[in-house]
Structure formats: structure tokens, C-alpha cells
């Protein structure tokens, strides 16, 4: 139903069963009740070309559609949805943040977390102009080094021509903030989903989500940091943080296998 959610993020695994070609991808989708829009990114494929094609439309609700390259294709997907039906809640290393409404030209903190507890957060953000119903879907990663915070915004999907807000990050007295400011003084409703990681993690197994234990690596050789059964699992998406303890440098990234 278009009234339930404005944005969705899919992690998908698709298989061309006739030719045994597999692909892992990320699909970001948003709509304004009249039309829907998507991007496809984060592609890992066994072929030199994209194995499957995605499209979207609105027909009795928002639809994500898949076109295969052969007569027999299969797909599995993990979906995050944000909109009017989103309520705040936490589940282990993930959370849906209490919705925010911002307006004018002031910068507002729309989420915060303890720098002593967490190193990095991956956000999926849904932004809606409450006057025009225009929607943006945004992904962002926020990372801190103990004294300042950095952010990268990417994979922005727009139902119109406008980027509705600017996201930024800040560090204040041991707290990391995600800030937002409307770009044209509109009134915006913002929904957030986040994945949170610390420097020291232990094994935790949730439904379809697995937290890996912290691993120390050194030297110039590759080290195995995870394995999964190739007869049961076709693909995986990782959110990874890493620390260079010698130079005090930190990174956070997404990896598709």
C-alpha cells in the first residue's frame, strides 16, 4: 500500500537457473503515490554483465519487478521499509529511530549515539516533503575517530528533481550526531533505519542477520574473516568497520559477496 511506506531498501540474490548465473545487488526504491523510482547498486555477479533487470511501478500498491535472462529464474530478498507505518524500535544491532519533523533553515540533530560504545553507523533514510509528497531515499555511513565524525551520503533516489535535505555528522562531548537541514526551508518528515557496530563485537545470530566477532589481522596476506555454506547461501552483504591501530585510522564500508 502506498500509504504505508515511502521508501524501501532491498538486498537481493537472483539466480538464472538455466545458465547457473548468480547476482547479489541492492535496490533502493521510493514513491510519491503517483510514480515510483529505483536504483540498482552494489552488484556482485558471476557473469560479466548484469544477470537480471529490475523495474518498478504502482498498480494496487508499489511493485518491484524482475526480468530474467532465461526461462527459469529465482530471487530472494531482504527488505527494509520506512514510512508512516514505521515505529521506533531496536533489534540487537539495528534500530528504527524515532521519526523527526524538521522545517525552516536550522540544522537539527535527528539521531545520536555514544562514541565510546559505537564506531560506525550505516543509515537508510527516507525524507518526505509534507506539502508536495516529494520523497528522497538516502544511504549514509557515519564514522568517528574519537574527536570528530565524518559522513558519506550515497545512492540518493528522488521522486522529483530536488534533494530535499542535507545530512551532516558531528562530534560533541563523546556523542556522535546525525544532522539534517532542509535545502529550501520546507517541512520534512524523516524516518531512519540504522545498523550499529562497535570496535569489539562478539558472535550474535539474529534472523537473517549475523554479527561477526572482532578479528585482528596483520601483514600483507589475506585473512579469512567469514565463511558460509555455498550449498545453502548464494550471497551476502556485509557492513564492515576496520581500525588501523598503528596510525589510528578508521574505515567503514559495504561489501557484496
PDB file of C-alpha atoms in Angstrom:
ATOM      1  CA  UNK A   1       0.000   0.000   0.000  1.00  0.00           C
ATOM      2  CA  UNK A   2       1.407   3.423  -0.964  1.00  0.00           C
ATOM      3  CA  UNK A   3       0.100   4.860   2.323  1.00  0.00           C
ATOM      4  CA  UNK A   4       2.179   2.511   4.461  1.00  0.00           C
ATOM      5  CA  UNK A   5       5.720   3.183   3.268  1.00  0.00           C
ATOM      6  CA  UNK A   6       7.517   5.876   1.275  1.00  0.00           C
ATOM      7  CA  UNK A   7      10.845   4.088   0.778  1.00  0.00           C
ATOM      8  CA  UNK A   8      12.279   0.585   0.724  1.00  0.00           C
ATOM      9  CA  UNK A   9      15.772  -0.878   0.514  1.00  0.00           C
ATOM     10  CA  UNK A  10      16.173  -4.403  -0.831  1.00  0.00           C
ATOM     11  CA  UNK A  11      19.182  -6.706  -0.619  1.00  0.00           C
ATOM     12  CA  UNK A  12      18.582  -9.277  -3.343  1.00  0.00           C
ATOM     13  CA  UNK A  13      20.063 -12.526  -4.611  1.00  0.00           C
ATOM     14  CA  UNK A  14      18.924 -13.638  -8.043  1.00  0.00           C
ATOM     15  CA  UNK A  15      19.721 -16.861  -9.904  1.00  0.00           C
ATOM     16  CA  UNK A  16      19.468 -17.660 -13.606  1.00  0.00           C
ATOM     17  CA  UNK A  17      18.757 -21.338 -13.035  1.00  0.00           C
ATOM     18  CA  UNK A  18      19.077 -22.310 -16.690  1.00  0.00           C
ATOM     19  CA  UNK A  19      22.629 -20.946 -17.015  1.00  0.00           C
ATOM     20  CA  UNK A  20      23.670 -21.066 -13.318  1.00  0.00           C
ATOM     21  CA  UNK A  21      24.418 -17.329 -13.174  1.00  0.00           C
ATOM     22  CA  UNK A  22      24.026 -15.549  -9.849  1.00  0.00           C
ATOM     23  CA  UNK A  23      23.898 -11.913  -8.793  1.00  0.00           C
ATOM     24  CA  UNK A  24      23.783 -10.038  -5.482  1.00  0.00           C
ATOM     25  CA  UNK A  25      22.510  -6.450  -5.624  1.00  0.00           C
ATOM     26  CA  UNK A  26      20.949  -3.619  -3.652  1.00  0.00           C
ATOM     27  CA  UNK A  27      17.742  -1.934  -4.833  1.00  0.00           C
ATOM     28  CA  UNK A  28      16.652   1.407  -3.363  1.00  0.00           C
ATOM     29  CA  UNK A  29      13.054   2.459  -4.078  1.00  0.00           C
ATOM     30  CA  UNK A  30      10.818   5.408  -3.255  1.00  0.00           C
ATOM     31  CA  UNK A  31       7.491   6.779  -4.486  1.00  0.00           C
ATOM     32  CA  UNK A  32       5.259   9.863  -4.318  1.00  0.00           C
ATOM     33  CA  UNK A  33       1.946   7.907  -4.638  1.00  0.00           C
ATOM     34  CA  UNK A  34       1.834   8.690  -8.386  1.00  0.00           C
ATOM     35  CA  UNK A  35       5.111   7.139  -9.575  1.00  0.00           C
ATOM     36  CA  UNK A  36       7.904   5.020  -8.131  1.00  0.00           C
ATOM     37  CA  UNK A  37      11.660   5.155  -8.757  1.00  0.00           C
ATOM     38  CA  UNK A  38      14.589   2.805  -8.165  1.00  0.00           C
ATOM     39  CA  UNK A  39      18.358   2.499  -8.340  1.00  0.00           C
ATOM     40  CA  UNK A  40      20.401  -0.695  -8.543  1.00  0.00           C
ATOM     41  CA  UNK A  41      23.865  -0.779  -6.967  1.00  0.00           C
ATOM     42  CA  UNK A  42      26.353  -2.868  -5.022  1.00  0.00           C
ATOM     43  CA  UNK A  43      26.384  -5.561  -7.703  1.00  0.00           C
ATOM     44  CA  UNK A  44      28.387  -8.774  -7.342  1.00  0.00           C
ATOM     45  CA  UNK A  45      27.795 -11.156 -10.248  1.00  0.00           C
ATOM     46  CA  UNK A  46      29.169 -14.398 -11.642  1.00  0.00           C
ATOM     47  CA  UNK A  47      28.744 -13.012 -15.174  1.00  0.00           C
ATOM     48  CA  UNK A  48      30.427 -10.126 -16.973  1.00  0.00           C
ATOM     49  CA  UNK A  49      27.029  -8.480 -17.441  1.00  0.00           C
ATOM     50  CA  UNK A  50      24.116  -7.858 -15.098  1.00  0.00           C
ATOM     51  CA  UNK A  51      22.102 -11.061 -14.791  1.00  0.00           C
ATOM     52  CA  UNK A  52      18.667  -9.558 -14.125  1.00  0.00           C
ATOM     53  CA  UNK A  53      16.839  -6.269 -14.731  1.00  0.00           C
ATOM     54  CA  UNK A  54      14.624  -4.522 -12.164  1.00  0.00           C
ATOM     55  CA  UNK A  55      11.755  -2.096 -12.709  1.00  0.00           C
ATOM     56  CA  UNK A  56       9.021  -0.575 -10.567  1.00  0.00           C
ATOM     57  CA  UNK A  57       5.502   0.789 -10.938  1.00  0.00           C
ATOM     58  CA  UNK A  58       2.363   1.476  -8.915  1.00  0.00           C
ATOM     59  CA  UNK A  59      -0.547  -0.877  -9.536  1.00  0.00           C
ATOM     60  CA  UNK A  60      -2.634  -1.638  -6.476  1.00  0.00           C
ATOM     61  CA  UNK A  61       0.459  -0.678  -4.485  1.00  0.00           C
ATOM     62  CA  UNK A  62       4.142  -0.164  -5.197  1.00  0.00           C
ATOM     63  CA  UNK A  63       5.633  -3.078  -7.133  1.00  0.00           C
ATOM     64  CA  UNK A  64       9.252  -4.162  -7.573  1.00  0.00           C
ATOM     65  CA  UNK A  65       9.534  -6.250 -10.728  1.00  0.00           C
ATOM     66  CA  UNK A  66      12.282  -8.545 -12.033  1.00  0.00           C
ATOM     67  CA  UNK A  67      13.088  -9.605 -15.591  1.00  0.00           C
ATOM     68  CA  UNK A  68      15.404 -12.574 -16.043  1.00  0.00           C
ATOM     69  CA  UNK A  69      17.707 -13.621 -18.840  1.00  0.00           C
ATOM     70  CA  UNK A  70      16.341 -17.142 -19.277  1.00  0.00           C
ATOM     71  CA  UNK A  71      13.148 -19.135 -18.865  1.00  0.00           C
ATOM     72  CA  UNK A  72      13.787 -20.114 -15.226  1.00  0.00           C
ATOM     73  CA  UNK A  73      14.870 -17.543 -12.617  1.00  0.00           C
ATOM     74  CA  UNK A  74      14.602 -17.281  -8.852  1.00  0.00           C
ATOM     75  CA  UNK A  75      15.030 -14.488  -6.318  1.00  0.00           C
ATOM     76  CA  UNK A  76      15.328 -13.988  -2.572  1.00  0.00           C
ATOM     77  CA  UNK A  77      15.279 -10.561  -0.910  1.00  0.00           C
ATOM     78  CA  UNK A  78      15.717  -8.851   2.460  1.00  0.00           C
ATOM     79  CA  UNK A  79      13.669  -5.625   2.709  1.00  0.00           C
ATOM     80  CA  UNK A  80      13.823  -2.529   4.918  1.00  0.00           C
ATOM     81  CA  UNK A  81      10.741  -0.282   4.671  1.00  0.00           C
ATOM     82  CA  UNK A  82      10.231   3.249   6.012  1.00  0.00           C
ATOM     83  CA  UNK A  83       7.132   5.446   6.045  1.00  0.00           C
ATOM     84  CA  UNK A  84       4.033   6.361   8.052  1.00  0.00           C
ATOM     85  CA  UNK A  85       3.810   2.819   9.453  1.00  0.00           C
ATOM     86  CA  UNK A  86       7.384   2.912  10.773  1.00  0.00           C
ATOM     87  CA  UNK A  87       7.583   2.991  14.560  1.00  0.00           C
ATOM     88  CA  UNK A  88      10.675   3.337  16.714  1.00  0.00           C
ATOM     89  CA  UNK A  89      12.226   0.100  17.915  1.00  0.00           C
ATOM     90  CA  UNK A  90      15.516  -1.721  18.352  1.00  0.00           C
ATOM     91  CA  UNK A  91      16.563  -5.238  17.462  1.00  0.00           C
ATOM     92  CA  UNK A  92      20.099  -6.053  18.508  1.00  0.00           C
ATOM     93  CA  UNK A  93      22.467  -4.177  16.212  1.00  0.00           C
ATOM     94  CA  UNK A  94      19.688  -2.478  14.216  1.00  0.00           C
ATOM     95  CA  UNK A  95      17.100   0.150  15.061  1.00  0.00           C
ATOM     96  CA  UNK A  96      14.306   2.239  13.576  1.00  0.00           C
ATOM     97  CA  UNK A  97      14.825   5.707  15.024  1.00  0.00           C
ATOM     98  CA  UNK A  98      12.004   7.853  16.422  1.00  0.00           C
ATOM     99  CA  UNK A  99      10.654   9.861  13.435  1.00  0.00           C
ATOM    100  CA  UNK A 100      11.673  13.510  13.093  1.00  0.00           C
ATOM    101  CA  UNK A 101       9.921  16.512  11.545  1.00  0.00           C
ATOM    102  CA  UNK A 102      12.168  19.423  10.599  1.00  0.00           C
ATOM    103  CA  UNK A 103      11.470  22.753   8.916  1.00  0.00           C
ATOM    104  CA  UNK A 104      12.986  26.144   8.178  1.00  0.00           C
ATOM    105  CA  UNK A 105      16.706  26.601   7.688  1.00  0.00           C
ATOM    106  CA  UNK A 106      18.041  25.379  11.028  1.00  0.00           C
ATOM    107  CA  UNK A 107      20.210  22.276  11.424  1.00  0.00           C
ATOM    108  CA  UNK A 108      18.602  19.596  13.624  1.00  0.00           C
ATOM    109  CA  UNK A 109      20.079  16.504  15.252  1.00  0.00           C
ATOM    110  CA  UNK A 110      17.909  13.616  14.039  1.00  0.00           C
ATOM    111  CA  UNK A 111      19.909  10.832  15.723  1.00  0.00           C
ATOM    112  CA  UNK A 112      22.772  10.484  18.204  1.00  0.00           C
ATOM    113  CA  UNK A 113      24.844   7.714  19.765  1.00  0.00           C
ATOM    114  CA  UNK A 114      27.701   7.225  22.214  1.00  0.00           C
ATOM    115  CA  UNK A 115      31.164   7.374  20.643  1.00  0.00           C
ATOM    116  CA  UNK A 116      32.555   5.218  23.449  1.00  0.00           C
ATOM    117  CA  UNK A 117      30.069   2.456  22.607  1.00  0.00           C
ATOM    118  CA  UNK A 118      29.965   2.501  18.791  1.00  0.00           C
ATOM    119  CA  UNK A 119      32.432   3.198  15.987  1.00  0.00           C
ATOM    120  CA  UNK A 120      30.186   3.486  12.937  1.00  0.00           C
ATOM    121  CA  UNK A 121      26.554   3.521  11.838  1.00  0.00           C
ATOM    122  CA  UNK A 122      25.021   2.709   8.453  1.00  0.00           C
ATOM    123  CA  UNK A 123      21.768   4.641   7.835  1.00  0.00           C
ATOM    124  CA  UNK A 124      18.887   4.196   5.414  1.00  0.00           C
ATOM    125  CA  UNK A 125      16.961   7.487   5.371  1.00  0.00           C
ATOM    126  CA  UNK A 126      13.522   8.322   3.980  1.00  0.00           C
ATOM    127  CA  UNK A 127      12.730  12.040   3.630  1.00  0.00           C
ATOM    128  CA  UNK A 128       9.294  13.353   2.633  1.00  0.00           C
ATOM    129  CA  UNK A 129       8.135  16.892   1.856  1.00  0.00           C
ATOM    130  CA  UNK A 130       4.832  17.007   3.711  1.00  0.00           C
ATOM    131  CA  UNK A 131       3.437  19.687   1.375  1.00  0.00           C
ATOM    132  CA  UNK A 132       4.312  18.184  -2.038  1.00  0.00           C
ATOM    133  CA  UNK A 133       4.686  14.464  -1.157  1.00  0.00           C
ATOM    134  CA  UNK A 134       8.099  14.510  -2.841  1.00  0.00           C
ATOM    135  CA  UNK A 135      10.374  11.795  -1.391  1.00  0.00           C
ATOM    136  CA  UNK A 136      14.122  11.144  -1.214  1.00  0.00           C
ATOM    137  CA  UNK A 137      15.745   7.877  -0.174  1.00  0.00           C
ATOM    138  CA  UNK A 138      19.328   8.248   1.044  1.00  0.00           C
ATOM    139  CA  UNK A 139      22.027   5.957   2.375  1.00  0.00           C
ATOM    140  CA  UNK A 140      24.698   7.300   4.706  1.00  0.00           C
ATOM    141  CA  UNK A 141      27.622   5.968   6.715  1.00  0.00           C
ATOM    142  CA  UNK A 142      28.821   7.889   9.791  1.00  0.00           C
ATOM    143  CA  UNK A 143      32.212   7.115  11.355  1.00  0.00           C
ATOM    144  CA  UNK A 144      34.184   8.784  14.160  1.00  0.00           C
ATOM    145  CA  UNK A 145      37.809   8.772  15.336  1.00  0.00           C
ATOM    146  CA  UNK A 146      37.258   9.777  18.954  1.00  0.00           C
ATOM    147  CA  UNK A 147      37.365  13.519  18.340  1.00  0.00           C
ATOM    148  CA  UNK A 148      35.471  14.187  15.090  1.00  0.00           C
ATOM    149  CA  UNK A 149      32.893  12.474  12.889  1.00  0.00           C
ATOM    150  CA  UNK A 150      32.689  12.015   9.124  1.00  0.00           C
ATOM    151  CA  UNK A 151      29.791  11.134   6.850  1.00  0.00           C
ATOM    152  CA  UNK A 152      29.342   9.905   3.301  1.00  0.00           C
ATOM    153  CA  UNK A 153      25.919  10.168   1.638  1.00  0.00           C
ATOM    154  CA  UNK A 154      25.243   7.990  -1.406  1.00  0.00           C
ATOM    155  CA  UNK A 155      22.658   6.157  -3.507  1.00  0.00           C
ATOM    156  CA  UNK A 156      20.143   9.015  -3.414  1.00  0.00           C
ATOM    157  CA  UNK A 157      16.814   8.248  -5.108  1.00  0.00           C
ATOM    158  CA  UNK A 158      14.448  11.167  -5.800  1.00  0.00           C
ATOM    159  CA  UNK A 159      10.830  11.260  -6.920  1.00  0.00           C
ATOM    160  CA  UNK A 160      11.453  14.781  -8.263  1.00  0.00           C
ATOM    161  CA  UNK A 161      14.413  16.919  -9.254  1.00  0.00           C
ATOM    162  CA  UNK A 162      15.276  18.166  -5.777  1.00  0.00           C
ATOM    163  CA  UNK A 163      17.461  16.862  -2.981  1.00  0.00           C
ATOM    164  CA  UNK A 164      15.234  17.719  -0.045  1.00  0.00           C
ATOM    165  CA  UNK A 165      17.812  17.982   2.739  1.00  0.00           C
ATOM    166  CA  UNK A 166      21.498  17.974   3.550  1.00  0.00           C
ATOM    167  CA  UNK A 167      22.825  15.411   6.022  1.00  0.00           C
ATOM    168  CA  UNK A 168      25.966  16.009   8.078  1.00  0.00           C
ATOM    169  CA  UNK A 169      27.705  14.474  11.088  1.00  0.00           C
ATOM    170  CA  UNK A 170      29.225  15.988  14.203  1.00  0.00           C
ATOM    171  CA  UNK A 171      31.068  15.006  17.379  1.00  0.00           C
ATOM    172  CA  UNK A 172      30.202  16.722  20.654  1.00  0.00           C
ATOM    173  CA  UNK A 173      31.480  15.701  24.096  1.00  0.00           C
ATOM    174  CA  UNK A 174      31.605  11.986  23.328  1.00  0.00           C
ATOM    175  CA  UNK A 175      28.362  11.908  21.366  1.00  0.00           C
ATOM    176  CA  UNK A 176      28.071  11.481  17.590  1.00  0.00           C
ATOM    177  CA  UNK A 177      25.178  13.284  15.900  1.00  0.00           C
ATOM    178  CA  UNK A 178      23.473  12.881  12.540  1.00  0.00           C
ATOM    179  CA  UNK A 179      22.214  16.316  11.479  1.00  0.00           C
ATOM    180  CA  UNK A 180      19.718  17.356   8.809  1.00  0.00           C
ATOM    181  CA  UNK A 181      18.729  20.740   7.371  1.00  0.00           C
ATOM    182  CA  UNK A 182      16.033  21.354   4.719  1.00  0.00           C
ATOM    183  CA  UNK A 183      17.502  22.658   1.470  1.00  0.00           C
ATOM    184  CA  UNK A 184      14.628  25.055   0.736  1.00  0.00           C
ATOM    185  CA  UNK A 185      13.045  25.673   4.155  1.00  0.00           C
ATOM    186  CA  UNK A 186      10.366  23.038   3.579  1.00  0.00           C
ATOM    187  CA  UNK A 187       8.714  20.954   6.269  1.00  0.00           C
ATOM    188  CA  UNK A 188      10.204  17.470   6.042  1.00  0.00           C
ATOM    189  CA  UNK A 189       9.310  14.208   7.735  1.00  0.00           C
ATOM    190  CA  UNK A 190      12.342  11.942   8.226  1.00  0.00           C
ATOM    191  CA  UNK A 191      12.448   8.224   9.012  1.00  0.00           C
ATOM    192  CA  UNK A 192      15.695   6.365   9.801  1.00  0.00           C
ATOM    193  CA  UNK A 193      16.870   2.776   9.942  1.00  0.00           C
ATOM    194  CA  UNK A 194      20.384   2.130  11.260  1.00  0.00           C
ATOM    195  CA  UNK A 195      22.943  -0.647  11.674  1.00  0.00           C
ATOM    196  CA  UNK A 196      25.400  -0.028  14.511  1.00  0.00           C
ATOM    197  CA  UNK A 197      28.856  -1.550  15.124  1.00  0.00           C
ATOM    198  CA  UNK A 198      31.470  -1.141  17.848  1.00  0.00           C
ATOM    199  CA  UNK A 199      35.210  -1.854  17.894  1.00  0.00           C
ATOM    200  CA  UNK A 200      34.653  -5.025  19.884  1.00  0.00           C
ATOM    201  CA  UNK A 201      31.918  -7.389  18.734  1.00  0.00           C
ATOM    202  CA  UNK A 202      31.029 -10.958  19.715  1.00  0.00           C
ATOM    203  CA  UNK A 203      29.095 -13.526  17.715  1.00  0.00           C
ATOM    204  CA  UNK A 204      25.372 -12.760  17.656  1.00  0.00           C
ATOM    205  CA  UNK A 205      22.895 -14.529  15.394  1.00  0.00           C
ATOM    206  CA  UNK A 206      19.578 -12.827  14.565  1.00  0.00           C
ATOM    207  CA  UNK A 207      17.037 -13.793  11.895  1.00  0.00           C
ATOM    208  CA  UNK A 208      18.862 -13.301   8.566  1.00  0.00           C
ATOM    209  CA  UNK A 209      21.496 -11.139  10.322  1.00  0.00           C
ATOM    210  CA  UNK A 210      24.797 -12.394  11.726  1.00  0.00           C
ATOM    211  CA  UNK A 211      27.254 -10.288  13.741  1.00  0.00           C
ATOM    212  CA  UNK A 212      30.831 -11.471  13.301  1.00  0.00           C
ATOM    213  CA  UNK A 213      33.350 -11.432  16.138  1.00  0.00           C
ATOM    214  CA  UNK A 214      36.106  -8.820  16.045  1.00  0.00           C
ATOM    215  CA  UNK A 215      39.180 -10.181  14.271  1.00  0.00           C
ATOM    216  CA  UNK A 216      42.777  -8.898  14.354  1.00  0.00           C
ATOM    217  CA  UNK A 217      44.759  -9.180  11.122  1.00  0.00           C
ATOM    218  CA  UNK A 218      48.289  -8.139  10.223  1.00  0.00           C
ATOM    219  CA  UNK A 219      50.873  -8.383   7.485  1.00  0.00           C
ATOM    220  CA  UNK A 220      50.249  -8.278   3.752  1.00  0.00           C
ATOM    221  CA  UNK A 221      48.437 -11.609   3.299  1.00  0.00           C
ATOM    222  CA  UNK A 222      44.677 -12.023   3.017  1.00  0.00           C
ATOM    223  CA  UNK A 223      42.930 -13.340   6.129  1.00  0.00           C
ATOM    224  CA  UNK A 224      39.574 -15.124   6.139  1.00  0.00           C
ATOM    225  CA  UNK A 225      37.108 -13.105   8.209  1.00  0.00           C
ATOM    226  CA  UNK A 226      33.940 -15.063   7.375  1.00  0.00           C
ATOM    227  CA  UNK A 227      32.717 -18.206   5.617  1.00  0.00           C
ATOM    228  CA  UNK A 228      29.268 -19.513   4.693  1.00  0.00           C
ATOM    229  CA  UNK A 229      27.966 -22.716   3.123  1.00  0.00           C
ATOM    230  CA  UNK A 230      27.802 -22.347  -0.645  1.00  0.00           C
ATOM    231  CA  UNK A 231      25.201 -25.118  -0.875  1.00  0.00           C
ATOM    232  CA  UNK A 232      22.777 -23.173   1.351  1.00  0.00           C
ATOM    233  CA  UNK A 233      23.593 -19.476   0.841  1.00  0.00           C
ATOM    234  CA  UNK A 234      24.094 -17.806  -2.533  1.00  0.00           C
ATOM    235  CA  UNK A 235      25.073 -14.301  -1.441  1.00  0.00           C
ATOM    236  CA  UNK A 236      25.765 -11.999   1.490  1.00  0.00           C
ATOM    237  CA  UNK A 237      26.055  -8.280   2.207  1.00  0.00           C
ATOM    238  CA  UNK A 238      28.487  -7.066   4.878  1.00  0.00           C
ATOM    239  CA  UNK A 239      28.765  -3.775   6.774  1.00  0.00           C
ATOM    240  CA  UNK A 240      32.392  -3.676   7.912  1.00  0.00           C
ATOM    241  CA  UNK A 241      34.368  -1.364  10.187  1.00  0.00           C
ATOM    242  CA  UNK A 242      38.135  -1.550  10.490  1.00  0.00           C
ATOM    243  CA  UNK A 243      40.836   0.125  12.597  1.00  0.00           C
ATOM    244  CA  UNK A 244      44.491   0.720  11.817  1.00  0.00           C
ATOM    245  CA  UNK A 245      45.810   0.573  15.377  1.00  0.00           C
ATOM    246  CA  UNK A 246      49.267   1.797  14.336  1.00  0.00           C
ATOM    247  CA  UNK A 247      48.142   5.042  12.702  1.00  0.00           C
ATOM    248  CA  UNK A 248      44.782   5.493  14.461  1.00  0.00           C
ATOM    249  CA  UNK A 249      42.806   5.394  11.210  1.00  0.00           C
ATOM    250  CA  UNK A 250      39.261   4.061  10.788  1.00  0.00           C
ATOM    251  CA  UNK A 251      37.113   2.960   7.846  1.00  0.00           C
ATOM    252  CA  UNK A 252      33.561   1.688   7.292  1.00  0.00           C
ATOM    253  CA  UNK A 253      32.276   0.081   4.109  1.00  0.00           C
ATOM    254  CA  UNK A 254      29.720  -2.199   2.465  1.00  0.00           C
ATOM    255  CA  UNK A 255      30.874  -5.439   0.821  1.00  0.00           C
ATOM    256  CA  UNK A 256      28.855  -7.691  -1.530  1.00  0.00           C
ATOM    257  CA  UNK A 257      29.714 -11.383  -1.996  1.00  0.00           C
TER     258      UNK A 257
END
